[in-house]
Amino acid sequence: MVTINLVILGPAGSGKSTLTANFGKWIQKELGFKVSYVNLDPGAEYLPYRPDYDIRSLVTVKEVMKREKLGPNGAIIRCMDIMMENIDKVVKKISGLKSDYRLIDTPGQMEPFTFRRIGPELVSKLSDLGSVISLFLVDSVLASSVTGLIVVELMGLVVQLRLLAPTLIILNKADLLRVSFDIEKLLTDPEYLTKALNKDMKEGLINDLMLFLGEAILQYFQASRLIKISAKECKGFEALYDLIHETFCTCGDLT
Amino acid sequence: MVTINLVILGPAGSGKSTLTANFGKWIQKELGFKVSYVNLDPGAEYLPYRPDYDIRSLVTVKEVMKREKLGPNGAIIRCMDIMMENIDKVVKKISGLKSDYRLIDTPGQMEPFTFRRIGPELVSKLSDLGSVISLFLVDSVLASSVTGLIVVELMGLVVQLRLLAPTLIILNKADLLRVSFDIEKLLTDPEYLTKALNKDMKEGLINDLMLFLGEAILQYFQASRLIKISAKECKGFEALYDLIHETFCTCGDLT
């Protein structure tokens, strides 16, 4: 079996490390596959899993703050650049981990990883050596309105286009999600979407834009690409695994 | 004259503070308007302007790291939440600054400000009291390919939809931008776009998606919404000012 790299991204607080730990355990226990764990967050203070490769052996935000007398923002950026300078070493370490699945946890803030060179380059190099699927994780609260859901879909697009890897959008903490609309129906039924948007929005300049985007997203995306889980409660993992597997089978040869 | 709040956002390193300083000076000197400066980055180490209100009088990332024994990521998030807890006080301070323009510099990382409650809430409260235009600043290097340009447009959309304020996309460091295509033509001529995309892209699964998005963006956006400047060299400021003024006149009454 070829190794599948799962790159887990998302805004701070979306539950990346919890998903890495619990989904990894689930894959090992329920499916019997060998899993390795990678931490790429140089600012991590505590991890709920034991990383087989840890970027903090190369660099940490705190030591950069101290050594280079930088503020936290500057130090995070500097860490990304240090990772970039050492990318071949990092890729070698990761690709040396023999397993069926590699769960790759990324920096707390998604932005410096995704918008600087390191994220796209790393994914590109891993794709040359195997299969990469990116899991874009967001807190369900961001998708608790129709406009919020559309913003999440757009963000998923941005991630996919920056990393150029198939990307699954995952709503975490879904057990806490309370919405007045049917997400699946929203992403498949244009009439339902238009109604929900009209109900959701204030009047004004944003209205037309949202309607346009909603319909555009609906035209293009399959509802199945969006999935609800609870990383903490280990819920939705079967559906997530099925989607990963399906994505791998569809895209595996193209990447 | 009503006060116009310019909220300056963008990824770390995009030049937010430099734009705040130099565009502010330019508005004062060239147009004779009164400008006030606001710093909302609790992690800022050095500012090239003297803020009339500085969030660091409320909270700093470093003191939160120390006091609450948090890592840099956790401390940045905690700062956003502290700002949110004090939002009425912060809005009062900002809206108390009497001037024609308020230049509001935002946190180094765009993500925690835009995706947590603080960014949208602050813009909403300022909009109730006056006019708000968001300036989404990116390093031109991100827009140096056709796909890159489309990602930047999508990011601008995300910002606009999160903040619900008119948003201008500004390519900074444009003096360093070397592209093999005509940006204006790309955003107005569907045939030219399709050709450029076909030339720019590798084969594979991303192809269709990019074509679709490119055409969708082209259908909806005016090229004039995207502007090239150099904040450091004070270039493009007249065009930027004109666009702000035009946006204000079009949207001023709607926000």
Short mmCIF file of C-alpha atoms in Angstrom, two decimals, chain A residues 137-234:
data_model
loop_
_atom_site.label_atom_id
_atom_site.label_comp_id
_atom_site.label_asym_id
_atom_site.label_seq_id
_atom_site.Cartn_x
_atom_site.Cartn_y
_atom_site.Cartn_z
CA LEU A 137 -10.60 21.85 9.64
CA VAL A 138 -12.81 24.64 10.96
CA ASP A 139 -14.82 25.18 14.10
CA SER A 140 -18.47 24.57 13.22
CA VAL A 141 -19.40 27.88 14.77
CA LEU A 142 -17.94 29.57 11.67
CA ALA A 143 -20.50 27.68 9.56
CA SER A 144 -23.49 28.36 11.75
CA SER A 145 -25.03 30.82 9.29
CA VAL A 146 -25.53 30.47 5.56
CA THR A 147 -23.05 33.26 4.83
CA GLY A 148 -20.61 31.68 7.29
CA LEU A 149 -20.87 28.37 5.48
CA ILE A 150 -20.10 30.04 2.17
CA VAL A 151 -17.07 31.77 3.68
CA VAL A 152 -15.85 28.37 4.93
CA GLU A 153 -16.28 26.88 1.44
CA LEU A 154 -14.32 29.77 -0.04
CA MET A 155 -11.54 29.31 2.51
CA GLY A 156 -11.39 25.63 1.61
CA LEU A 157 -10.98 26.67 -2.01
CA VAL A 158 -8.17 29.04 -1.14
CA VAL A 159 -6.36 26.27 0.75
CA GLN A 160 -6.83 23.87 -2.16
CA LEU A 161 -5.54 26.40 -4.67
CA ARG A 162 -2.52 27.35 -2.57
CA LEU A 163 -1.52 23.77 -1.81
CA LEU A 164 -2.67 22.28 -5.10
CA ALA A 165 -3.77 19.13 -3.30
CA PRO A 166 -7.26 17.65 -2.99
CA THR A 167 -8.85 19.27 0.04
CA LEU A 168 -11.68 18.10 2.27
CA ILE A 169 -13.57 20.64 4.32
CA ILE A 170 -14.25 19.34 7.81
CA LEU A 171 -16.59 20.99 10.28
CA ASN A 172 -15.27 20.10 13.72
CA LYS A 173 -17.15 20.33 17.03
CA ALA A 174 -20.24 19.44 15.00
CA ASP A 175 -21.91 18.12 18.15
CA LEU A 176 -22.13 21.78 19.23
CA LEU A 177 -23.46 23.01 15.87
CA ARG A 178 -26.96 24.46 16.01
CA VAL A 179 -28.24 25.67 12.68
CA SER A 180 -31.66 26.54 11.38
CA PHE A 181 -30.92 25.13 7.94
CA ASP A 182 -30.08 21.80 6.34
CA ILE A 183 -26.42 21.94 5.24
CA GLU A 184 -26.68 19.09 2.74
CA LYS A 185 -29.81 20.54 1.16
CA LEU A 186 -28.19 23.97 1.08
CA LEU A 187 -25.29 22.64 -0.97
CA THR A 188 -27.45 20.73 -3.45
CA ASP A 189 -30.70 22.65 -3.89
CA PRO A 190 -30.43 26.12 -5.53
CA GLU A 191 -33.93 27.20 -4.53
CA TYR A 192 -33.39 26.27 -0.92
CA LEU A 193 -30.07 28.14 -0.92
CA THR A 194 -31.57 31.32 -2.34
CA LYS A 195 -34.36 31.26 0.24
CA ALA A 196 -31.94 30.64 3.11
CA LEU A 197 -29.61 33.40 1.93
CA ASN A 198 -32.44 35.90 1.65
CA LYS A 199 -33.53 35.04 5.15
CA ASP A 200 -30.00 35.14 6.56
CA MET A 201 -28.77 38.40 5.15
CA LYS A 202 -29.13 42.00 5.97
CA GLU A 203 -29.90 44.22 3.06
CA GLY A 204 -27.13 46.01 1.27
CA LEU A 205 -24.14 45.63 -0.92
CA ILE A 206 -23.15 42.17 0.26
CA ASN A 207 -26.47 40.63 -0.74
CA ASP A 208 -25.85 40.21 -4.46
CA LEU A 209 -22.33 38.98 -3.89
CA MET A 210 -23.49 36.26 -1.50
CA LEU A 211 -26.23 35.11 -3.82
CA PHE A 212 -23.77 34.93 -6.67
CA LEU A 213 -21.19 33.02 -4.65
CA GLY A 214 -23.72 30.69 -3.14
CA GLU A 215 -24.98 29.71 -6.55
CA ALA A 216 -21.47 29.43 -7.97
CA ILE A 217 -20.34 27.15 -5.15
CA LEU A 218 -23.47 25.10 -5.52
CA GLN A 219 -22.91 24.71 -9.24
CA TYR A 220 -19.43 23.46 -8.73
CA PHE A 221 -19.17 21.56 -5.48
CA GLN A 222 -20.54 18.30 -4.30
CA ALA A 223 -22.11 18.40 -0.88
CA SER A 224 -20.16 15.26 -0.05
CA ARG A 225 -16.93 17.23 0.13
CA LEU A 226 -18.05 18.82 3.36
CA ILE A 227 -18.13 16.62 6.42
CA LYS A 228 -19.13 17.02 10.07
CA ILE A 229 -17.14 15.45 12.89
CA SER A 230 -16.24 15.77 16.52
CA ALA A 231 -12.50 15.19 16.88
CA LYS A 232 -12.80 15.18 20.65
CA GLU A 233 -15.67 12.69 20.77
CA CYS A 234 -14.26 10.62 17.86
#
